[in-house]
mmCIF file of C-alpha atoms and ligand atoms in Angstrom:
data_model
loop_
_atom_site.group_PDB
_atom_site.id
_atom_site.type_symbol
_atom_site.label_atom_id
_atom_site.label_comp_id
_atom_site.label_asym_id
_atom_site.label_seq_id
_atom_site.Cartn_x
_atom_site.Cartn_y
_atom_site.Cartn_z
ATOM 1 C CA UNK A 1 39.734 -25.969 7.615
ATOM 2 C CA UNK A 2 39.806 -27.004 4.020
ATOM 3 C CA UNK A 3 37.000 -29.891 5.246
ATOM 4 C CA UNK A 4 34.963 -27.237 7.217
ATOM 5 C CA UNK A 5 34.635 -24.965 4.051
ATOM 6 C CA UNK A 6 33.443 -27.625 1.944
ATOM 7 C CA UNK A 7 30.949 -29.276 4.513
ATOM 8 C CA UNK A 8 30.043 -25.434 4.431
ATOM 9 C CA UNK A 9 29.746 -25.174 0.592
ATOM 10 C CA UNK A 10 27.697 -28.048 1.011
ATOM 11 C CA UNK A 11 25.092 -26.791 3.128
ATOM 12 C CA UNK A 12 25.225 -23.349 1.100
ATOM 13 C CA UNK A 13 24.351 -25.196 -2.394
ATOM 14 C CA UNK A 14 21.624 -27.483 -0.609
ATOM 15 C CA UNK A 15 19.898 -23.869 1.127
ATOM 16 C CA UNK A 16 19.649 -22.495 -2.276
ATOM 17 C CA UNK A 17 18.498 -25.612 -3.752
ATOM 18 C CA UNK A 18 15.909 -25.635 -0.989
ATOM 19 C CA UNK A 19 15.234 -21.933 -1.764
ATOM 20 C CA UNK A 20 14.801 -22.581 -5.271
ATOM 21 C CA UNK A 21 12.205 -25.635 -4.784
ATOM 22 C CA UNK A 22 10.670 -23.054 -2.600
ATOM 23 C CA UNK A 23 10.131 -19.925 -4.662
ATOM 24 C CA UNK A 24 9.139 -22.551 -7.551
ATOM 25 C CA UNK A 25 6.222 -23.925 -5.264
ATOM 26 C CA UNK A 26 5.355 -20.222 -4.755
ATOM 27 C CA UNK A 27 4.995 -19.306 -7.945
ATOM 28 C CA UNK A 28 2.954 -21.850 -8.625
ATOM 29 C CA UNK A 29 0.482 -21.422 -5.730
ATOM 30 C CA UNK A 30 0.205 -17.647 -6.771
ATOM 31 C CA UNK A 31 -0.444 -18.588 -10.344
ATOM 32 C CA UNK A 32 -3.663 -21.196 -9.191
ATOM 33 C CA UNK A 33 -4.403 -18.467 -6.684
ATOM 34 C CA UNK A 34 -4.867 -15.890 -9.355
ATOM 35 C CA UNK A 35 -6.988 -18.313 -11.162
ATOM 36 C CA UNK A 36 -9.368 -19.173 -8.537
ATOM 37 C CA UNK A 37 -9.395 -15.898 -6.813
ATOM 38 C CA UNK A 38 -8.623 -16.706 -3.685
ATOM 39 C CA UNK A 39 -7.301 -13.262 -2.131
ATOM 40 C CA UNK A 40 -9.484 -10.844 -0.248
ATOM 41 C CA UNK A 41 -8.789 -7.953 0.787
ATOM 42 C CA UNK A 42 -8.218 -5.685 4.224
ATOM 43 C CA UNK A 43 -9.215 -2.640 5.021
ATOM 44 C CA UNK A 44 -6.929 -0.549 7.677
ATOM 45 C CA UNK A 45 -9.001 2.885 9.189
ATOM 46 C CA UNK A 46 -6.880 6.088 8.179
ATOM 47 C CA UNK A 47 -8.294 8.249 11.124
ATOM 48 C CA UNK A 48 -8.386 12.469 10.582
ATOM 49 C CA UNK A 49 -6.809 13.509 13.621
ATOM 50 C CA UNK A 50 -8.711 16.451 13.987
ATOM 51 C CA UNK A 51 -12.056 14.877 14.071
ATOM 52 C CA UNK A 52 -11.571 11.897 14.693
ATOM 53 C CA UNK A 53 -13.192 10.508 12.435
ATOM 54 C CA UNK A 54 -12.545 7.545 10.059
ATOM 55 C CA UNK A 55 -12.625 9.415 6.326
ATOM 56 C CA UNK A 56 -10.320 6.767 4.510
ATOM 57 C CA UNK A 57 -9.078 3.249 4.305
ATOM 58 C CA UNK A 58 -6.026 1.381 3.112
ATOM 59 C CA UNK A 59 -6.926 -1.970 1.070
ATOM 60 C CA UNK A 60 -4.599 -4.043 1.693
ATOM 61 C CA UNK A 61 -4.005 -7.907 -0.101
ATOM 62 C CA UNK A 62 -4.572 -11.387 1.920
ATOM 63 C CA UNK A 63 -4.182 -14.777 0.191
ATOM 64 C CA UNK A 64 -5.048 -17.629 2.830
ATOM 65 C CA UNK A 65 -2.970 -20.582 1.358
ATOM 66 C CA UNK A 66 -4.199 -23.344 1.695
ATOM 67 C CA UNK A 67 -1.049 -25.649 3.651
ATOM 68 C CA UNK A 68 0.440 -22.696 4.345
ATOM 69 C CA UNK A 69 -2.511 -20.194 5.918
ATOM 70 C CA UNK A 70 -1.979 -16.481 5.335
ATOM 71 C CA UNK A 71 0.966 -15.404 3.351
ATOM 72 C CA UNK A 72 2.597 -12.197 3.952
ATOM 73 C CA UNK A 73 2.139 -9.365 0.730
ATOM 74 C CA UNK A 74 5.473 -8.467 1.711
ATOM 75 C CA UNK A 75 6.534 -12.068 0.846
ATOM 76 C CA UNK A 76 4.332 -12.643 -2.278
ATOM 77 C CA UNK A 77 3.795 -9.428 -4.202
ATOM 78 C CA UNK A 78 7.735 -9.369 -4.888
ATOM 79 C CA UNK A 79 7.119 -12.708 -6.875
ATOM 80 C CA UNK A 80 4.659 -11.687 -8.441
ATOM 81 C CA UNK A 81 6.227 -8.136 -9.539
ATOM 82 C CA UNK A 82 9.084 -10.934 -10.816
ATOM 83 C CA UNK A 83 6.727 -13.235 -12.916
ATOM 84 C CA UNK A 84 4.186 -10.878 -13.664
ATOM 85 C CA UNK A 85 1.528 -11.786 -12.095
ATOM 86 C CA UNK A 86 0.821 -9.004 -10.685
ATOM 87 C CA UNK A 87 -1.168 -7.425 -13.459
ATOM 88 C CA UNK A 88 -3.855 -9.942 -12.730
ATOM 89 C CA UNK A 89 -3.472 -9.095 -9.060
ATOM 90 C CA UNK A 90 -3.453 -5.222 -9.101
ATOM 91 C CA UNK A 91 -6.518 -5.475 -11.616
ATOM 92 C CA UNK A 92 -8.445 -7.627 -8.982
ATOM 93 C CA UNK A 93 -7.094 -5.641 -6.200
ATOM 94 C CA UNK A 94 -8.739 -2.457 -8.175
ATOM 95 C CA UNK A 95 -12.037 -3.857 -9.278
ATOM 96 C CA UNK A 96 -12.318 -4.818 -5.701
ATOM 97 C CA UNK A 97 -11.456 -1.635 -3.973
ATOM 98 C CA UNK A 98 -14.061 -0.013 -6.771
ATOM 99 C CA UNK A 99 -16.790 -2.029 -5.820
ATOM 100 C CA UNK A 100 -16.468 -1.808 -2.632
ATOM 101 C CA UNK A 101 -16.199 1.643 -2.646
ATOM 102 C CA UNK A 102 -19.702 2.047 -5.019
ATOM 103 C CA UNK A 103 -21.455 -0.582 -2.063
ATOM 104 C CA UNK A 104 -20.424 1.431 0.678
ATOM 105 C CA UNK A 105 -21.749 4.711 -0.710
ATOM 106 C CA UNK A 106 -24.999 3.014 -1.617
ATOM 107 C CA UNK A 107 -25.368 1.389 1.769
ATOM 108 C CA UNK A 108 -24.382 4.081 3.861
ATOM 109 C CA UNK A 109 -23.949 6.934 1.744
ATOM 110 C CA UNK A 110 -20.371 6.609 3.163
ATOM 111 C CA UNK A 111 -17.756 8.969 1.671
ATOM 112 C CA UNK A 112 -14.847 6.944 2.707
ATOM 113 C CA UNK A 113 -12.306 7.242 0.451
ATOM 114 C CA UNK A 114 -10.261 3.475 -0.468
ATOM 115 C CA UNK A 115 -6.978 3.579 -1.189
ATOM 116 C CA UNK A 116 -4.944 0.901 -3.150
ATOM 117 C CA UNK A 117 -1.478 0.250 -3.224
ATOM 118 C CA UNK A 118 0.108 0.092 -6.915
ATOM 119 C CA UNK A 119 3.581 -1.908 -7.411
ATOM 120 C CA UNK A 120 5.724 0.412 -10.085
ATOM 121 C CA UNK A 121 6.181 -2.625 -12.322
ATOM 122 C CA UNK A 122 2.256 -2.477 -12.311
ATOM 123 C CA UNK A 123 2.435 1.430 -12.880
ATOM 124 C CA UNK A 124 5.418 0.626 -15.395
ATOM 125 C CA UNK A 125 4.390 -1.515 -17.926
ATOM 126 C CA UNK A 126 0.424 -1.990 -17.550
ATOM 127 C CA UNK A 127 -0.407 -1.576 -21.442
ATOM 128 C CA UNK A 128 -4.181 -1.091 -22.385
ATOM 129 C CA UNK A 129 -4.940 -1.712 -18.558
ATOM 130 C CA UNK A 130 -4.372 2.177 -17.989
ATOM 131 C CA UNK A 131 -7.184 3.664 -20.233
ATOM 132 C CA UNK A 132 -9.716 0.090 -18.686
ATOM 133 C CA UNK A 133 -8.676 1.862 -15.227
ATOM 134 C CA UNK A 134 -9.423 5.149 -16.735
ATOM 135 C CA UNK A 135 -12.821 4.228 -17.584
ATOM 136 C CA UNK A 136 -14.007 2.544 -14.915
ATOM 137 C CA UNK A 137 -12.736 5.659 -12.672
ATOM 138 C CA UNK A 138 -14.362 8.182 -14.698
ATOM 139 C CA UNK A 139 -17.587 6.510 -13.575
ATOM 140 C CA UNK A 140 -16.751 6.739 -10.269
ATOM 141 C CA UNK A 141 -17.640 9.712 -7.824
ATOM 142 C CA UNK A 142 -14.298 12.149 -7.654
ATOM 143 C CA UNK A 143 -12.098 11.196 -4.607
ATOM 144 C CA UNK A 144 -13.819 7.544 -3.981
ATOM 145 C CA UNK A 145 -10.559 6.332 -4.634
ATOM 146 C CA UNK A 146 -6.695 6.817 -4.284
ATOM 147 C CA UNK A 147 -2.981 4.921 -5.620
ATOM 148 C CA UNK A 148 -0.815 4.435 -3.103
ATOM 149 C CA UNK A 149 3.349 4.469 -5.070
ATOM 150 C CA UNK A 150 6.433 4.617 -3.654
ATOM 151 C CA UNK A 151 9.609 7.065 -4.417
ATOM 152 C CA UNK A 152 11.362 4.594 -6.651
ATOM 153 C CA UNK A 153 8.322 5.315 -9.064
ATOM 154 C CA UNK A 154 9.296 9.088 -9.420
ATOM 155 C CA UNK A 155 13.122 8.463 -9.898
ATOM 156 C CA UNK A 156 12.148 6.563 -13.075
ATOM 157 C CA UNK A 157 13.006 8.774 -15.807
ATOM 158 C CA UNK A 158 12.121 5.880 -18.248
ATOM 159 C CA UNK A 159 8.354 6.398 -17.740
ATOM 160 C CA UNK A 160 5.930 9.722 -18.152
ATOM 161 C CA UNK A 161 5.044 9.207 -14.739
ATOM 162 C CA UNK A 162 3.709 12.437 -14.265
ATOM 163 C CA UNK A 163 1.634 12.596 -17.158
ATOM 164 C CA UNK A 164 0.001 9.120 -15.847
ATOM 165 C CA UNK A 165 -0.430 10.544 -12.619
ATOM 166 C CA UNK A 166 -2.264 14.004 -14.240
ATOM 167 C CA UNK A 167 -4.452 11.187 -16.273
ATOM 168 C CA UNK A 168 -5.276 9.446 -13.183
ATOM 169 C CA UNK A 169 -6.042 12.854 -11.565
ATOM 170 C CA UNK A 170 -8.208 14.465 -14.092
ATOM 171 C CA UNK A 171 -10.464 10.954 -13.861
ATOM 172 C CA UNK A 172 -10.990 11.770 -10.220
ATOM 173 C CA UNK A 173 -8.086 9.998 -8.681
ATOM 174 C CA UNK A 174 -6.078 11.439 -5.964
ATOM 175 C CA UNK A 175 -2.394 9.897 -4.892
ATOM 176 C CA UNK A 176 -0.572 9.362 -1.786
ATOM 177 C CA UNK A 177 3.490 8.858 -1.642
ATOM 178 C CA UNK A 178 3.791 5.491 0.617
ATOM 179 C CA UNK A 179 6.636 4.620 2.669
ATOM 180 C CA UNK A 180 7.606 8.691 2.456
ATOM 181 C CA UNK A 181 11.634 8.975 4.245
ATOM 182 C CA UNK A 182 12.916 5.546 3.044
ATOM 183 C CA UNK A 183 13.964 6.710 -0.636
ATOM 184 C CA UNK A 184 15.674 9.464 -2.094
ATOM 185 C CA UNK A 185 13.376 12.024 -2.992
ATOM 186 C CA UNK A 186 13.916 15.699 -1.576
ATOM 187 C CA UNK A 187 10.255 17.167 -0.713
ATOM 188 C CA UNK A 188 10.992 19.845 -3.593
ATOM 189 C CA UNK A 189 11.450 17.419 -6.306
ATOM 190 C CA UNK A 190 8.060 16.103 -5.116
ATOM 191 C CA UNK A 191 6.748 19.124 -6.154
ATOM 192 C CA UNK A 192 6.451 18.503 -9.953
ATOM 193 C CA UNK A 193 4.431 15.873 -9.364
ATOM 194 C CA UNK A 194 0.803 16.011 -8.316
ATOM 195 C CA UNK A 195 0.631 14.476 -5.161
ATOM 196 C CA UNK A 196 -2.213 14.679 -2.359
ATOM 197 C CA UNK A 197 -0.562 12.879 0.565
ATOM 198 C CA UNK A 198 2.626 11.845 1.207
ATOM 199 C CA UNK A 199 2.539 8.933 3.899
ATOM 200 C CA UNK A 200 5.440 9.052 6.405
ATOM 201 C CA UNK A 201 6.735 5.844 6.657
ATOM 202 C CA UNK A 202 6.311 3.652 10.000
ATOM 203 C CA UNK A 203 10.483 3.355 10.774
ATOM 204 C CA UNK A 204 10.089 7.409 11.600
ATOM 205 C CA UNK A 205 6.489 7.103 13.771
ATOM 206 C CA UNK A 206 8.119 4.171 15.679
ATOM 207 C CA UNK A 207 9.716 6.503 18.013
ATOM 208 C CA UNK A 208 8.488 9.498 17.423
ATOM 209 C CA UNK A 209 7.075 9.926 20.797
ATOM 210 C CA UNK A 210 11.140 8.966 22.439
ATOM 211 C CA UNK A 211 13.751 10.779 19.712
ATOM 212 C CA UNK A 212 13.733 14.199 19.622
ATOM 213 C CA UNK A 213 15.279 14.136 16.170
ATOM 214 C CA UNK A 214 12.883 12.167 14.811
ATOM 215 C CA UNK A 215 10.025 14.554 16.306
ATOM 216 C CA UNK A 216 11.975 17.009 15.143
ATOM 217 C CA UNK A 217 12.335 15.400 11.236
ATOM 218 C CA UNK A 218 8.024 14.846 10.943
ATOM 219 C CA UNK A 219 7.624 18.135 12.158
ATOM 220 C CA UNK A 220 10.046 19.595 9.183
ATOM 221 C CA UNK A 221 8.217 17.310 6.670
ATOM 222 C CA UNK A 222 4.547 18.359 7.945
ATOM 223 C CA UNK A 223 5.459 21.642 7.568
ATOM 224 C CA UNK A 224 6.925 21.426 3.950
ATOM 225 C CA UNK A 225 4.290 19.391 3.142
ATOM 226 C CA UNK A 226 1.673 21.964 4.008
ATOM 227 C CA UNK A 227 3.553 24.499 2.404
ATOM 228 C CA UNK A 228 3.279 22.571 -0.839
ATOM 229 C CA UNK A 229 -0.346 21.754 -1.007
ATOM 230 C CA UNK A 230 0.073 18.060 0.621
ATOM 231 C CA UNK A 231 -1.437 16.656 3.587
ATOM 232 C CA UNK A 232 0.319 14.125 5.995
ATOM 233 C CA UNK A 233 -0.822 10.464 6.805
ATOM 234 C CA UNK A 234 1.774 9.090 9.610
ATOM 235 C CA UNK A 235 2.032 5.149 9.469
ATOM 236 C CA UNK A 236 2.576 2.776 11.820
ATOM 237 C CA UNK A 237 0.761 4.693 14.932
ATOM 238 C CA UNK A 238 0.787 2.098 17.704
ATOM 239 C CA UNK A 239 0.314 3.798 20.714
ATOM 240 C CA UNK A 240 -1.925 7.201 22.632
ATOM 241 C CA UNK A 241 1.690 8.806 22.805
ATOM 242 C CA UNK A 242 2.588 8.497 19.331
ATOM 243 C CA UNK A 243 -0.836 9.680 18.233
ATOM 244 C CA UNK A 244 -0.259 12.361 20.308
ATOM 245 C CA UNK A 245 2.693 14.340 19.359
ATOM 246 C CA UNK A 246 1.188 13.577 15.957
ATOM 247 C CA UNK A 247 -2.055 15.689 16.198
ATOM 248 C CA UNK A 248 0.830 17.781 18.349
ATOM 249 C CA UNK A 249 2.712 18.183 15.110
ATOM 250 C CA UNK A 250 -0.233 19.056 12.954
ATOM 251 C CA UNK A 251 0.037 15.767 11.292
ATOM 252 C CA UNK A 252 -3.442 15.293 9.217
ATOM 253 C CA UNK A 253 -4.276 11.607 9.371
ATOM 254 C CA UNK A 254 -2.829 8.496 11.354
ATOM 255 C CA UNK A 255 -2.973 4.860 10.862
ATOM 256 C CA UNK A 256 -1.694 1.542 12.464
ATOM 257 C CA UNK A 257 -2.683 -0.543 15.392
ATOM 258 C CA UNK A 258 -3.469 2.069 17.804
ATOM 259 C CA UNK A 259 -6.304 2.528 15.714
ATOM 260 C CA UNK A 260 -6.813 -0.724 14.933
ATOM 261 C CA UNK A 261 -5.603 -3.674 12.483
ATOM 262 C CA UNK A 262 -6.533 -4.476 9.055
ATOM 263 C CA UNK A 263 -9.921 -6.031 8.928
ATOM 264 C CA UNK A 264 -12.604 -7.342 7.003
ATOM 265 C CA UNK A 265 -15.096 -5.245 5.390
ATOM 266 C CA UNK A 266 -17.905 -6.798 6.807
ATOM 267 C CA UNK A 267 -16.277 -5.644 10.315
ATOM 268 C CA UNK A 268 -14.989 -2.213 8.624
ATOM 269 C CA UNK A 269 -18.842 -1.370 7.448
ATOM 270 C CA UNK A 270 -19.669 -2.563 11.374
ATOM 271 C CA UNK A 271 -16.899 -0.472 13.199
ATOM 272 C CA UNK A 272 -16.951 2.978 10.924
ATOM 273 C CA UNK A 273 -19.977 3.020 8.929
ATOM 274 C CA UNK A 274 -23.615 3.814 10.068
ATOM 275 C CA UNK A 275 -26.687 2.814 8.049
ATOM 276 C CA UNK A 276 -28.069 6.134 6.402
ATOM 277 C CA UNK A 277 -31.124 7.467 8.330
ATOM 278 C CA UNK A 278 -34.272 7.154 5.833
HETATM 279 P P1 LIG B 1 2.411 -0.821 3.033
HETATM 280 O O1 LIG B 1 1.697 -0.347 1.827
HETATM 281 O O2 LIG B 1 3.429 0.073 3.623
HETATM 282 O O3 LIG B 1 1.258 -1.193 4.068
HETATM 283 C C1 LIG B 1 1.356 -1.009 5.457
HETATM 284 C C2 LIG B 1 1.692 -2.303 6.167
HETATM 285 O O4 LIG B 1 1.884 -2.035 7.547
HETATM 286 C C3 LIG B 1 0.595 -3.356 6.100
HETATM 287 O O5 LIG B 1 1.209 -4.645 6.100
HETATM 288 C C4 LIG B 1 -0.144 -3.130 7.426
HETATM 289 O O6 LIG B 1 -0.886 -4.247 7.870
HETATM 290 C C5 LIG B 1 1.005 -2.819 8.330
HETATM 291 N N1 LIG B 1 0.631 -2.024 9.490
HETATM 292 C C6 LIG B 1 -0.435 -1.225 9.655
HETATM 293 N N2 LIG B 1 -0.427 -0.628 10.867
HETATM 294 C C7 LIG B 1 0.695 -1.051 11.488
HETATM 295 C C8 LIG B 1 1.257 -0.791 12.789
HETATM 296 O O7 LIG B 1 0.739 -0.026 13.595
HETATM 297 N N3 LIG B 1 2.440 -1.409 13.075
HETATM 298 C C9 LIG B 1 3.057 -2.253 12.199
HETATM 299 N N4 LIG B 1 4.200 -2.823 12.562
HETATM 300 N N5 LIG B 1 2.541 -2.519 10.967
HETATM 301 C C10 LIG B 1 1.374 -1.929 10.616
HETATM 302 P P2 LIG B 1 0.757 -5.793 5.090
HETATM 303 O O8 LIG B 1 -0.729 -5.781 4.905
HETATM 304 O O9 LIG B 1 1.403 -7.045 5.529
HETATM 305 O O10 LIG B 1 1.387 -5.317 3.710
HETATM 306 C C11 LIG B 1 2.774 -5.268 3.512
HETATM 307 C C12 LIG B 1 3.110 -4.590 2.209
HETATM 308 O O11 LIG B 1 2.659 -5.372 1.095
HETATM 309 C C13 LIG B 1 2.434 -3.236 2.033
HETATM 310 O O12 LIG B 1 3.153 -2.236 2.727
HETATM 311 C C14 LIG B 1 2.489 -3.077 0.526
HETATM 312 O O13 LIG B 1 3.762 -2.610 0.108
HETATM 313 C C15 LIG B 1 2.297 -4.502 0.056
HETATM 314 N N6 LIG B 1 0.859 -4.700 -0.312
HETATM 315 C C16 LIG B 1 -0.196 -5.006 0.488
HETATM 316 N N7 LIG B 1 -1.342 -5.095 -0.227
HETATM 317 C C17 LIG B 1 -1.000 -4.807 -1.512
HETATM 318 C C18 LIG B 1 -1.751 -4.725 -2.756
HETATM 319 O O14 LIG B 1 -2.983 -4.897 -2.826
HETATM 320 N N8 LIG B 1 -1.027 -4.419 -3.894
HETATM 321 C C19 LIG B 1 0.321 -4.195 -3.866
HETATM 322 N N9 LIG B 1 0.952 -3.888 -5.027
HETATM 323 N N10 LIG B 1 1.039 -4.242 -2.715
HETATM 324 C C20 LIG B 1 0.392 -4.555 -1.561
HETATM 325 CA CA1 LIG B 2 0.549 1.436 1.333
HETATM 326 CA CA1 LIG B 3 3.652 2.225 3.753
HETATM 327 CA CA1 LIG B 4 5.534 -0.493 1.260
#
């Protein structure tokens, strides 16, 4: 036994070592990959259920490594929230997402609002970056863009978060609460803070359409939500049923696969945009 657990402690030190040498490597892929820009980004539909129609987008992050071929944002942004390299990131990701937004409204006229996920260590501790943001929105048309956060953000009592949210607001912003259900936040507390859309997280639309308590919970948060001013985006949407009892619901918006993938905006502009008539 005494054998076993030490062959065991073996293996356990040589797995972190291994871990280790791999994070390391990471980090320093990420760091060259922030130099030579070498993300792009993907643009999901967010469909109005009502219409139909495709009025938003989600931008989301894609680095194509270059042994390793895409790596996963859920893998890399968490090392670069740790070594801070995601200042340089969320800055690209923005200037991106802005002028995208400014070619799409000047080739089609498009009003399709892009939305941009923002880590809270971003939102945190992003110094003189906040007013360079601020500027560059202000010349931007009202609702051409919108911050994504997450619940942890609004627990923070260390941070004015709701004064950088009205600042963000006034300069034409508007703000969506991602991954809604997974944290802690009651949708009353939610109230102090200015919030356009709270985004109900993909674990709850998963089976929707099969648990009646589920169905029964995004009915109860559409409703509130409503009720407060907010409109609904579900996540996740991956099939007719789900997207059903959604628009069944009242739900506002949907996204996910059903709709379709994350894609290039090339093949966005080609899907959901039409040239403007002259
Ligand atoms: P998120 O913000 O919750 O984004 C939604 C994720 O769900 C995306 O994964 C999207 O591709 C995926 N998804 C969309 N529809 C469906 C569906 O129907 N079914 C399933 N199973 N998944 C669907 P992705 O692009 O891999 O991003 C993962 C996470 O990485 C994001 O979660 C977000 O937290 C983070 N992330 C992505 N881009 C950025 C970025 O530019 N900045 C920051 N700070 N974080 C980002
Ligand atoms: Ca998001
Ligand atoms: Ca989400
Ligand atoms: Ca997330």
């Amino acid at each position: 036994a005494k054998e076993q657990g030490r062959n065991r402690y073996h293996y356990f030190t040589d797995s972190m070592q291994q871990q280790a040498h791999y994070r390391m490597r990471l980090i320093q892929d990420l760091r060259s990959a922030v130099e030579s820009c070498a993300f792009q980004l993907s643009y999901q539909p967010i469909v109005e259920l009502k219409s139909g129609q495709v009025t938003k987008a989600e931008a989301l992050i894609r680095w194509h490594h270059p042994q390793r071929g895409q790596v996963s944002p859920a893998e890399f942004i968490p090392v670069a929230e740790d070594t801070g390299l995601i200042f340089a990131i969320g800055n690209w990701v923005f200037q991106q997402a802005v002028k995208q937004s400014a070619q799409w409204r000047e080739q089609f006229g498009a009003e399709v609002q892009i939305s941009i996920n923002k880590s809270p260590v971003q939102f945190r501790d992003e110094g003189s970056h906040f007013h360079e943001w601020l500027q560059t929105l202000q010349q931007q048309p009202d609702g051409g863009i919108c911050i994504e956060i997450t619940e942890g953000l609004l627990l923070d009592t260390n941070m004015p978060v709701s004064e950088k949210l009205l600042a963000y607001r006034d300069a034409g912003v508007q703000v969506s609460l991602d991954d809604f259900g997974t944290g802690y936040s009651s949708l009353a507390y939610l109230k102090k803070f200015d919030i356009d859309y709270l985004k109900i997280d993909q674990s709850f639309t998963k089976n929707i359409d099969s648990d009646a308590s589920n169905q029964t919970l995004c009915e109860a948060i559409v409703v509130m939500a409503h009720k407060l001013g907010m409109k609904v985006i579900a996540e996740g949407v991956e099939t007719a049923a789900q997207a059903a009892l959604l628009q069944q619901i009242n739900c506002d918006y949907a996204q996910g696969y059903f709709y379709s993938k994350p894609v290039s905006a090339i093949e966005f502009a080609s899907l959901y945009l039409q040239p403007t008539a002259i």
